[in-house]
PDB file of C-alpha atoms and ligand atoms in Angstrom:
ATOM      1  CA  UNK H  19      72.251 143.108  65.088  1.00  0.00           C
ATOM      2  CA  UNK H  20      75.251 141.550  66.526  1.00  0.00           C
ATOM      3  CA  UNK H  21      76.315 144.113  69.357  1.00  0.00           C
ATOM      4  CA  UNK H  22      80.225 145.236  69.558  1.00  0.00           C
ATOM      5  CA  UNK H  23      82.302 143.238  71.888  1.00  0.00           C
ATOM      6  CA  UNK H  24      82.489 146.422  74.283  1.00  0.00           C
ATOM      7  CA  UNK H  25      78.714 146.825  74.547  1.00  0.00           C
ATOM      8  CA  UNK H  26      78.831 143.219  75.801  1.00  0.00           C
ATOM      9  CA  UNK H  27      81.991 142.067  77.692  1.00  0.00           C
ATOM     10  CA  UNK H  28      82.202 145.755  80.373  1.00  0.00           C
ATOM     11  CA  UNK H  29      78.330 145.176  80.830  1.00  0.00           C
ATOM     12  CA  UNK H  30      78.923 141.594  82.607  1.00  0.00           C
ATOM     13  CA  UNK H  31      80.175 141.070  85.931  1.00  0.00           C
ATOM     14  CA  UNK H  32      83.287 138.866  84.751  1.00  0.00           C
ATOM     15  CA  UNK H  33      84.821 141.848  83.738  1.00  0.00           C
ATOM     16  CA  UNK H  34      84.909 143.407  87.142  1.00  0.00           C
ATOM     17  CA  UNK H  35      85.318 139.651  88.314  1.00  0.00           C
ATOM     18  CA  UNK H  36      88.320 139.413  86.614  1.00  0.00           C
ATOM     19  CA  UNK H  37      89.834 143.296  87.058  1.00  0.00           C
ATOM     20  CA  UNK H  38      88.563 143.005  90.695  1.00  0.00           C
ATOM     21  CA  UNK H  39      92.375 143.889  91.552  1.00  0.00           C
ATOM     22  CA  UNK H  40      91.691 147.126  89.603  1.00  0.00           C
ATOM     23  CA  UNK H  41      89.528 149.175  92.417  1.00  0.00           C
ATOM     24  CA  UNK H  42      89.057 151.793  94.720  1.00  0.00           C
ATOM     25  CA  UNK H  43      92.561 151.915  95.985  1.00  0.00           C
ATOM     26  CA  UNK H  44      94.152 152.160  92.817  1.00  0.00           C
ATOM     27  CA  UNK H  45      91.973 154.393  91.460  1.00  0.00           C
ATOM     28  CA  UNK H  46      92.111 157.017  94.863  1.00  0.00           C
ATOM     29  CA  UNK H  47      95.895 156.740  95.153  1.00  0.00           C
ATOM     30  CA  UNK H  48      96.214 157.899  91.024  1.00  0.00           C
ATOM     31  CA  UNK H  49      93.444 160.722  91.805  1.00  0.00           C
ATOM     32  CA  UNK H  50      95.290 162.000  94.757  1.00  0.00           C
ATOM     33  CA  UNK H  51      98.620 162.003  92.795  1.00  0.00           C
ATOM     34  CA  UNK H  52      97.099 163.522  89.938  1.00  0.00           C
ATOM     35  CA  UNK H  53      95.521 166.285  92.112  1.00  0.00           C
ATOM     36  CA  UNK H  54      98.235 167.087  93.679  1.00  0.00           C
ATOM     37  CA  UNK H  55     100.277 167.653  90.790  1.00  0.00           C
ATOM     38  CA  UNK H  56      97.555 169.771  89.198  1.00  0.00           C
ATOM     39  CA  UNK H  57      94.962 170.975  91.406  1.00  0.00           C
ATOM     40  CA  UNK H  58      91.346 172.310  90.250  1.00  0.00           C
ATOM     41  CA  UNK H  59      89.494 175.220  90.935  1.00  0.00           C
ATOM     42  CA  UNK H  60      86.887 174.991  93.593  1.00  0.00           C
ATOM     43  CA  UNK H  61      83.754 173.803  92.485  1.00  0.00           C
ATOM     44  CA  UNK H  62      85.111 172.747  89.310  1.00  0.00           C
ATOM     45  CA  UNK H  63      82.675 170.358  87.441  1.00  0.00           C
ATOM     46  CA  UNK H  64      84.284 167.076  85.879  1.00  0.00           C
ATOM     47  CA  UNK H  65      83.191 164.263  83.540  1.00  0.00           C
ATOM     48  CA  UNK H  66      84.583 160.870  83.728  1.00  0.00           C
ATOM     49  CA  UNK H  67      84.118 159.455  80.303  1.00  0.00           C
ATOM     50  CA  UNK H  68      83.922 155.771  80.209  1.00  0.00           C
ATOM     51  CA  UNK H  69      83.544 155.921  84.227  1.00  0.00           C
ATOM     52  CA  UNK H  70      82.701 152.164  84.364  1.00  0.00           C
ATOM     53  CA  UNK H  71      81.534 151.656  87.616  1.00  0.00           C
ATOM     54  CA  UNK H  72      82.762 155.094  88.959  1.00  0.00           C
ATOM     55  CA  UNK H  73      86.012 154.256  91.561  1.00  0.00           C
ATOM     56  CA  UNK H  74      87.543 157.488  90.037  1.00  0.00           C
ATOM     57  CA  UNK H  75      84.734 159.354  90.317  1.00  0.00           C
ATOM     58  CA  UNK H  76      83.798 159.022  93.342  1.00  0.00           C
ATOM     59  CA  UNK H  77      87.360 159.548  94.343  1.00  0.00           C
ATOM     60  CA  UNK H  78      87.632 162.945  92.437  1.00  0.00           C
ATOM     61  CA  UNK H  79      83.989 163.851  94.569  1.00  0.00           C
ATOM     62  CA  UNK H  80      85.473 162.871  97.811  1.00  0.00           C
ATOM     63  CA  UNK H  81      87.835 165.821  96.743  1.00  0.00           C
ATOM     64  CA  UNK H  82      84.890 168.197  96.649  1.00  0.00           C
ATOM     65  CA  UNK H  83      84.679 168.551  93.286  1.00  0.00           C
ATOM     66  CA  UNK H  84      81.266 168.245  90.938  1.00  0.00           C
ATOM     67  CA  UNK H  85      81.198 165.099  89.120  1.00  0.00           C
ATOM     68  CA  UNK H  86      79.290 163.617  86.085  1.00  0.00           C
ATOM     69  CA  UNK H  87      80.230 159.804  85.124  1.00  0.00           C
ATOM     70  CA  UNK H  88      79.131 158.432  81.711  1.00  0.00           C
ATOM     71  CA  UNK H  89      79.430 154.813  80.856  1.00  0.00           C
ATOM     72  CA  UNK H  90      77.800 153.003  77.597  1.00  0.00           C
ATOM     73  CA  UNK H  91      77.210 150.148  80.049  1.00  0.00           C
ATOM     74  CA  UNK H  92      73.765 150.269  81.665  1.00  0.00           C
ATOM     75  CA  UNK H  93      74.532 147.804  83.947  1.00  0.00           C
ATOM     76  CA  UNK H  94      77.631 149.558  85.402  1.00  0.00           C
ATOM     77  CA  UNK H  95      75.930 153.028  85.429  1.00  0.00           C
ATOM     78  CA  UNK H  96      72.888 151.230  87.837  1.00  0.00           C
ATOM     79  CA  UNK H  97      75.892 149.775  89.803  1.00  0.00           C
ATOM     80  CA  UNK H  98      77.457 153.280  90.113  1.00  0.00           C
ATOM     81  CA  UNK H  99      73.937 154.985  90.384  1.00  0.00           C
ATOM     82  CA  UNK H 100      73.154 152.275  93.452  1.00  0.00           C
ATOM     83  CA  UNK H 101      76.471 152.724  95.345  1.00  0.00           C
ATOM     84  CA  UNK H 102      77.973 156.418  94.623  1.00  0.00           C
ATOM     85  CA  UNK H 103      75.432 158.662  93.177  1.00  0.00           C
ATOM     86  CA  UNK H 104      74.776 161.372  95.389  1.00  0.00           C
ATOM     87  CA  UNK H 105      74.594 165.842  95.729  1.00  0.00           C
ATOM     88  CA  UNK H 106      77.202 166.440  93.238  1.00  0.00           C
ATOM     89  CA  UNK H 107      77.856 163.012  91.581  1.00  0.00           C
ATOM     90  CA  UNK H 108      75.661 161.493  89.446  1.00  0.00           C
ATOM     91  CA  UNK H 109      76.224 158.619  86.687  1.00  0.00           C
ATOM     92  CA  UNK H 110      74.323 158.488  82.917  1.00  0.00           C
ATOM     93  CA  UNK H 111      74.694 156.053  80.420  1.00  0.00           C
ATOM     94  CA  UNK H 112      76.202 157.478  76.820  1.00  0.00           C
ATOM     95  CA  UNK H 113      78.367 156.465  74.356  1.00  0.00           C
ATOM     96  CA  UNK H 114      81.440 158.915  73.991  1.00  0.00           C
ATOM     97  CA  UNK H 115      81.364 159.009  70.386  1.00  0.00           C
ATOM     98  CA  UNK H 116      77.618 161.105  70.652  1.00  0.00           C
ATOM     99  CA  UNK H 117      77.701 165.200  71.695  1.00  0.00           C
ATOM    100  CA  UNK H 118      78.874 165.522  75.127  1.00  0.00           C
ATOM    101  CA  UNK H 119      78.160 169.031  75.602  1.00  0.00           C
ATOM    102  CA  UNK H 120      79.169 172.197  75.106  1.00  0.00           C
ATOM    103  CA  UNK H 121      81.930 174.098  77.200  1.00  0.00           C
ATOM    104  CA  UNK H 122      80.351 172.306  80.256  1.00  0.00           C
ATOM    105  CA  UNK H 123      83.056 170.832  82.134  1.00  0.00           C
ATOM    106  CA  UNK H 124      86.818 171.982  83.585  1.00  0.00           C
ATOM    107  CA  UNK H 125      87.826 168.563  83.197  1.00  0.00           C
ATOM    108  CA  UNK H 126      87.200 165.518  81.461  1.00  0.00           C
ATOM    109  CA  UNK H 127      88.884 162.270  82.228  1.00  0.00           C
ATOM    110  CA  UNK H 128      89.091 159.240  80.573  1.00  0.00           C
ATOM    111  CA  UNK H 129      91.582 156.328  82.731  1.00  0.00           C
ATOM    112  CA  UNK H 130      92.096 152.571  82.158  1.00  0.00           C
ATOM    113  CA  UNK H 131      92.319 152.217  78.484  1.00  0.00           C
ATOM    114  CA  UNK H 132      88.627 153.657  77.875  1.00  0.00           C
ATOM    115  CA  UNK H 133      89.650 153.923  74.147  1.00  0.00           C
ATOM    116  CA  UNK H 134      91.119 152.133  71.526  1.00  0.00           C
ATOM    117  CA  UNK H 135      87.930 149.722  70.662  1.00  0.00           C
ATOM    118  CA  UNK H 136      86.438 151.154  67.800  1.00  0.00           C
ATOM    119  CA  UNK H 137      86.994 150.402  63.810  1.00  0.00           C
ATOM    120  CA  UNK H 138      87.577 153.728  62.434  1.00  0.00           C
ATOM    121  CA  UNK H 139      89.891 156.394  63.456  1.00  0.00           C
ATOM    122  CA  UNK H 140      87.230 159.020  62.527  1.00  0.00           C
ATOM    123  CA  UNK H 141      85.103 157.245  65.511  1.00  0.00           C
ATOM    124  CA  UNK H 142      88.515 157.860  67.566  1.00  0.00           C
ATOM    125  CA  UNK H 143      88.912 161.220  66.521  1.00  0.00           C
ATOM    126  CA  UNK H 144      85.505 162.072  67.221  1.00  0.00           C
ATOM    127  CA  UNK H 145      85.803 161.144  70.698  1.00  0.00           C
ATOM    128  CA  UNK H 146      88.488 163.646  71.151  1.00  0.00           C
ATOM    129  CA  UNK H 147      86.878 166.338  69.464  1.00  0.00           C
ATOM    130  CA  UNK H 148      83.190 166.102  71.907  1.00  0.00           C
ATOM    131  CA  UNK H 149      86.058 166.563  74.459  1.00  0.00           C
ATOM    132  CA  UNK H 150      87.485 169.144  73.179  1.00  0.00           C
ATOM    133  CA  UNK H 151      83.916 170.569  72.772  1.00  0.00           C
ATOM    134  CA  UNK H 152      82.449 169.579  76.050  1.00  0.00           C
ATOM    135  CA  UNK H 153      85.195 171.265  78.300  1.00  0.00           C
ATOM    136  CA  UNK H 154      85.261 174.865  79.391  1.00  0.00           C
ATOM    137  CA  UNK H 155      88.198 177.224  77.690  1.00  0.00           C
ATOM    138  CA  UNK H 156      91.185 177.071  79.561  1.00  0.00           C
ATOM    139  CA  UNK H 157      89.843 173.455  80.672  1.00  0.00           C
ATOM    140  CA  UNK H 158      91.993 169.959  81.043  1.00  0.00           C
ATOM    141  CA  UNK H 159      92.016 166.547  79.677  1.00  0.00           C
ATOM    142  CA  UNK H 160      93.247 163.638  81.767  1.00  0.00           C
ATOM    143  CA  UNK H 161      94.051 160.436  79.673  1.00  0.00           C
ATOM    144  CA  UNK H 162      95.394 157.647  80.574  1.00  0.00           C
ATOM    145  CA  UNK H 163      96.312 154.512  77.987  1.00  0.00           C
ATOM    146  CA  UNK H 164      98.480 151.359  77.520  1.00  0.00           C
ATOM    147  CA  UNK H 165     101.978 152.072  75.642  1.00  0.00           C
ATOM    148  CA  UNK H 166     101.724 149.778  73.231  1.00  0.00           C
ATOM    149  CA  UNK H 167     105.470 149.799  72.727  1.00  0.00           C
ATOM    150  CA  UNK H 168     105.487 147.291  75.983  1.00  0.00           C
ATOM    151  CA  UNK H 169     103.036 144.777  74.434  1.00  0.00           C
ATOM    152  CA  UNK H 170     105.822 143.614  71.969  1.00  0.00           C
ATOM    153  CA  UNK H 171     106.663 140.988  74.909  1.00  0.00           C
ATOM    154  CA  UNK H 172     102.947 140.301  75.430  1.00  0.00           C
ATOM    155  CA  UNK H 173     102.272 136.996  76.800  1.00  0.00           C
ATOM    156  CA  UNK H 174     100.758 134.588  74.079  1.00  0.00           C
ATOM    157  CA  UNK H 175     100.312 131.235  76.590  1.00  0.00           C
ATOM    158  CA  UNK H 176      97.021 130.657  77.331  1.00  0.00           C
ATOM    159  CA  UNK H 177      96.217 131.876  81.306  1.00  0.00           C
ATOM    160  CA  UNK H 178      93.848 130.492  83.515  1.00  0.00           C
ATOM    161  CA  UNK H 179      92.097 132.045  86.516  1.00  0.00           C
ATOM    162  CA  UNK H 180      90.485 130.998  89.275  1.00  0.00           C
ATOM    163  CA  UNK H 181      88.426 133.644  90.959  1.00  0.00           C
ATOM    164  CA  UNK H 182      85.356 132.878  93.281  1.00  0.00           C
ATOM    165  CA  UNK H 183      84.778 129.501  91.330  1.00  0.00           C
ATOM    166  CA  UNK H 184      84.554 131.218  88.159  1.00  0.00           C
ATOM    167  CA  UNK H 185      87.230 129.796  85.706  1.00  0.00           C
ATOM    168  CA  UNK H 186      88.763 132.068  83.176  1.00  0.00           C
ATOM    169  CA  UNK H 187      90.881 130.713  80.617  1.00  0.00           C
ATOM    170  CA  UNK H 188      92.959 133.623  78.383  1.00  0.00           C
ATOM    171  CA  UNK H 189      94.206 134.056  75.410  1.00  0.00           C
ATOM    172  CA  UNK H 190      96.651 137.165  73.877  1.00  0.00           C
ATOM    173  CA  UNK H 191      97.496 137.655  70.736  1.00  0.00           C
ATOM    174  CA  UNK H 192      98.392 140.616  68.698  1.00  0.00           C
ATOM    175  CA  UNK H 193      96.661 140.820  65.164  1.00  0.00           C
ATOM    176  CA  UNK H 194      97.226 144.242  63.086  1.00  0.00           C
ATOM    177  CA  UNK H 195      97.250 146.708  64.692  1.00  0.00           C
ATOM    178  CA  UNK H 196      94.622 144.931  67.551  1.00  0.00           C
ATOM    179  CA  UNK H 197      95.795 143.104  70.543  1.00  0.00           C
ATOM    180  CA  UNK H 198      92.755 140.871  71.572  1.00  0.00           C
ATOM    181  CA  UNK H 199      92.480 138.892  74.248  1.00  0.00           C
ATOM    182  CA  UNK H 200      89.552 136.086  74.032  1.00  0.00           C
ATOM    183  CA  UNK H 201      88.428 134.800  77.524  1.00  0.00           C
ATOM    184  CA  UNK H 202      86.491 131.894  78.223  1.00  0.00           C
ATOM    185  CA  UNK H 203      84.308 131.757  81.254  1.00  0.00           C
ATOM    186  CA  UNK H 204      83.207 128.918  82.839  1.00  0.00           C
ATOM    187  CA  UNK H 205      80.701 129.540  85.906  1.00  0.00           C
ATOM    188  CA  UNK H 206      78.754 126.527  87.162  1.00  0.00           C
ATOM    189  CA  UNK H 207      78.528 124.490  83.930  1.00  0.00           C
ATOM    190  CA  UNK H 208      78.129 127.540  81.488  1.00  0.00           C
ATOM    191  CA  UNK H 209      80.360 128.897  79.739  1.00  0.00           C
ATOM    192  CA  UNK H 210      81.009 132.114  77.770  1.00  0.00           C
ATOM    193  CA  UNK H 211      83.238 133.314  75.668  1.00  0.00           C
ATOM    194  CA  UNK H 212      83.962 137.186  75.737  1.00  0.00           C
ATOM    195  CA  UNK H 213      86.959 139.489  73.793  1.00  0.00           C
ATOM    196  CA  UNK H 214      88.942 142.783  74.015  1.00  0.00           C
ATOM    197  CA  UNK H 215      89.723 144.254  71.135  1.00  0.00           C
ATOM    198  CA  UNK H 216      91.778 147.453  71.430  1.00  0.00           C
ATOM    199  CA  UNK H 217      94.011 149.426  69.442  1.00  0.00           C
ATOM    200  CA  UNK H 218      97.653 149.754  69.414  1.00  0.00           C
ATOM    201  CA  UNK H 219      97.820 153.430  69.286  1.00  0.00           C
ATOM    202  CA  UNK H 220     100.951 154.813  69.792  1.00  0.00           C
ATOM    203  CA  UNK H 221     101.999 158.170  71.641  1.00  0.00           C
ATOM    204  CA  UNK H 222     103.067 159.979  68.998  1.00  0.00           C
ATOM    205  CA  UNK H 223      99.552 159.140  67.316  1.00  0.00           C
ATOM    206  CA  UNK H 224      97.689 160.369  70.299  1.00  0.00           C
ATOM    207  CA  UNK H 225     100.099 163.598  70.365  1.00  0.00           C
ATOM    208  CA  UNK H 226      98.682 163.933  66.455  1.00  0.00           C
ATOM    209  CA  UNK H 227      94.533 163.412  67.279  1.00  0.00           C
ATOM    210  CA  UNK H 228      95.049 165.809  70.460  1.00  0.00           C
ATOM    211  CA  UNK H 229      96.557 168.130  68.276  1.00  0.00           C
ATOM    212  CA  UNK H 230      93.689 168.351  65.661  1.00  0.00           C
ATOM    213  CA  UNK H 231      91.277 168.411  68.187  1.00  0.00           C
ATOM    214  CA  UNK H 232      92.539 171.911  69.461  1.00  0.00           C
ATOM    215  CA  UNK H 233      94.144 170.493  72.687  1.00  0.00           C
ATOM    216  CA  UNK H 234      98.197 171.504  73.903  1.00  0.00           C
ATOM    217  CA  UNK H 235      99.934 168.481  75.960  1.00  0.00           C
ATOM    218  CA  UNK H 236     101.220 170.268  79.481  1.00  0.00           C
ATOM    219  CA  UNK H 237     102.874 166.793  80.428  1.00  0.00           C
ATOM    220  CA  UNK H 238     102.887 162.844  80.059  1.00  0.00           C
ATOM    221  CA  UNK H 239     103.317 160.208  82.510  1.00  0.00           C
ATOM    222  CA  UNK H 240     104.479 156.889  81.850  1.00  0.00           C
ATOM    223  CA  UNK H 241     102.312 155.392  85.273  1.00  0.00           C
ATOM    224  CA  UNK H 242     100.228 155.729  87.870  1.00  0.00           C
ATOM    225  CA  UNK H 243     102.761 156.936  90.229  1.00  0.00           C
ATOM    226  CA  UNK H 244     103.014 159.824  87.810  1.00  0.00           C
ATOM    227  CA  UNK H 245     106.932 159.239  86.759  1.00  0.00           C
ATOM    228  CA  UNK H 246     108.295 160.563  83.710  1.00  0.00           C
ATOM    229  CA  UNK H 247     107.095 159.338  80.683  1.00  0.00           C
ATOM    230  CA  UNK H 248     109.359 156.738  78.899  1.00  0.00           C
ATOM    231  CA  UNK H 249     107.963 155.327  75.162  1.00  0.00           C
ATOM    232  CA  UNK H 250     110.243 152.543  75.235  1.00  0.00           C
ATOM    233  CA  UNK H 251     109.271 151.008  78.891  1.00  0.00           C
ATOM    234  CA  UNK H 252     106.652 153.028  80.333  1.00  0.00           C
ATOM    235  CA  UNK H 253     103.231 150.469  81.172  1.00  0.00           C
ATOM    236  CA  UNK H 254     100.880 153.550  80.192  1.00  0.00           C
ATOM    237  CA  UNK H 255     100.705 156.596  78.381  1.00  0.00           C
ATOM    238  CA  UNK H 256      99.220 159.178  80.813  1.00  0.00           C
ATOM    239  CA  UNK H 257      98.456 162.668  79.566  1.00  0.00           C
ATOM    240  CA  UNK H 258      97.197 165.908  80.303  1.00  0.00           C
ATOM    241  CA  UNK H 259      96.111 168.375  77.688  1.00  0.00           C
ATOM    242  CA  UNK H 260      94.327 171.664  77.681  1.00  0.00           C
ATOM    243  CA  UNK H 261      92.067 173.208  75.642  1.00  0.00           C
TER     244      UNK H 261
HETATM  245  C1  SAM V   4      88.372 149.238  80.791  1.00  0.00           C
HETATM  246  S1  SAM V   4      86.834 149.810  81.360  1.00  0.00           S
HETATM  247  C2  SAM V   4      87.350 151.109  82.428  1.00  0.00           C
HETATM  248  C3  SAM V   4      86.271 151.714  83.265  1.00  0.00           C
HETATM  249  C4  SAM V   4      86.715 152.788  84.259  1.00  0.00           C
HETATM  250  N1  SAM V   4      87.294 153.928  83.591  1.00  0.00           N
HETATM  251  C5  SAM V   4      87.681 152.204  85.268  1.00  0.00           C
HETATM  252  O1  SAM V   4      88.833 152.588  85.301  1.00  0.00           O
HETATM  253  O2  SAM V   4      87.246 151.345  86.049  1.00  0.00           O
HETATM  254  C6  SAM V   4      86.207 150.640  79.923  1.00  0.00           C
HETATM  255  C7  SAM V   4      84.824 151.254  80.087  1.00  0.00           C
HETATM  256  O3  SAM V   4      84.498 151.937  78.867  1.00  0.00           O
HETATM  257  C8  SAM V   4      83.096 151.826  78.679  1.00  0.00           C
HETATM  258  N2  SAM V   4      82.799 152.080  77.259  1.00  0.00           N
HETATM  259  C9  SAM V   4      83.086 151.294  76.216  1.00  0.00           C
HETATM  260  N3  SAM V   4      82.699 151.860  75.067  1.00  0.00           N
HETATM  261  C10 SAM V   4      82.138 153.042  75.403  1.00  0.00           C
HETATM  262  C11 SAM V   4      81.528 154.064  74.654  1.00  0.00           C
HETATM  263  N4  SAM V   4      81.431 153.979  73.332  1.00  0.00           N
HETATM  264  N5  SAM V   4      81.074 155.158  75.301  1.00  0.00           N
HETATM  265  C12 SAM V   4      81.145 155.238  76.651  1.00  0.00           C
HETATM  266  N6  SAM V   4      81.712 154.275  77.433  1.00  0.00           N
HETATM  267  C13 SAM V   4      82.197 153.189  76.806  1.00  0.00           C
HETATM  268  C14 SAM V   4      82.803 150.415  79.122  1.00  0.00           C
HETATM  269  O4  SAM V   4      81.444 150.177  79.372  1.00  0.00           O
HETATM  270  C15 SAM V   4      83.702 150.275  80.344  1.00  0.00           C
HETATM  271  O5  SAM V   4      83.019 150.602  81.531  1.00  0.00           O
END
């Protein structure tokens, strides 16, 4: 069976090669923003879906808070397992679109376009629902996606990269409603050839799916700096919703 592009390309290190700029820093200075706009109870448990290789979570446990990370990458939840896990934060590989528990969590977050890659909307809408399901009553839902009204001006020229001898050569294009990027690898004399494939799903379609799912939207961002939300300029759609 030929595996889906995102069971592959997050699995490999070129990804994190490649989004190396994409780390700690970032992700503790959007935690601490988001925190301090909304803190948590004490001892509040939280789930960060899609975790990757955990920079938020371990971020939202250095703010004393109980944290479970699931990733459908084994490789990233060994890397996470190796480097983070520890009393109160702990890593498991899953795949969002299976149960994710009932009324377990205060919070779930999913950050850095962890969405968008599958072929149905049901498979979408599913996702939101075992969020809706896994989180307490009363408890929140961080998102945080691109606004795919920017991506009108994407950049179609091919890109290269050179990072730590490993040459990446990119390529954007928008095709439906996908934009895909194909990158080609070349590490030592191999090469590989990787894509992304997500969905251009708008915010008023995510206000729609949150909506059947049960959740109300308390407020939108439009970054990671937390400013107001703007659909026609905004680099993400950030949102919190509640169940
Ligand atoms: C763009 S990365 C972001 C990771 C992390 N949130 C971060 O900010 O570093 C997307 C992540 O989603 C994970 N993923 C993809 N499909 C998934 C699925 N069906 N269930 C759970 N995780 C999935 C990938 O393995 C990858 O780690």
């Amino acid at each position: 069976m030929i595996k889906e592009w995102f069971a592959t390309w997050f699995n490999t290190p070129y990804y994190h090669l490649l989004y190396r700029h994409r780390d700690l820093n970032e992700a503790r200075s959007f935690i601490d923003n988001w925190l301090q706009a909304h803190p948590l109870p004490n001892n509040a448990h939280l789930l960060d879906l899609a975790c990757g290789r955990g920079r938020h979570a371990v971020q939202l446990a250095d703010n004393g808070y109980r944290v479970t990370g699931i990733d459908l990458s084994k490789e990233n939840i060994a890397f996470a397992n190796n480097h983070f896990a520890r009393e109160g934060l702990n890593f498991v590989q899953g795949d969002m679109r299976d149960d994710l528990g009932n009324r377990q969590y205060d919070a779930v977050v999913n950050l850095f376009t962890s969405f968008g890659y599958f072929n149905t909307q049901k498979e979408n809408q599913q996702v939101f629902d075992n969020i809706f399901q896994a989180l307490k009553p009363n408890g929140c839902f961080l998102f945080d996606y691109l606004n795919p009204n920017t991506l009108s001006h994407i950049n179609t020229n091919p890109e290269t990269k050179v990072i730590d001898d490993v040459r990446f050569d990119i390529l954007r294009r928008i095709e439906g409603e996908y934009v895909i990027k194909t990158i080609r690898v070349e590490d030592r004399g191999n090469t590989h050839t990787f894509y992304e494939k997500v969905k251009l799903i708008y915010p008023h379609t995510f206000r729609e799916m949150l909506k059947t799912s049960g959740f109300t939207i308390e407020q939108e961002w439009g970054n990671y700096q937390l400013s107001t939300l703007n659909t026609g300029s905004s680099p993400r759609y950030i949102t919190l919703a509640r169940k």
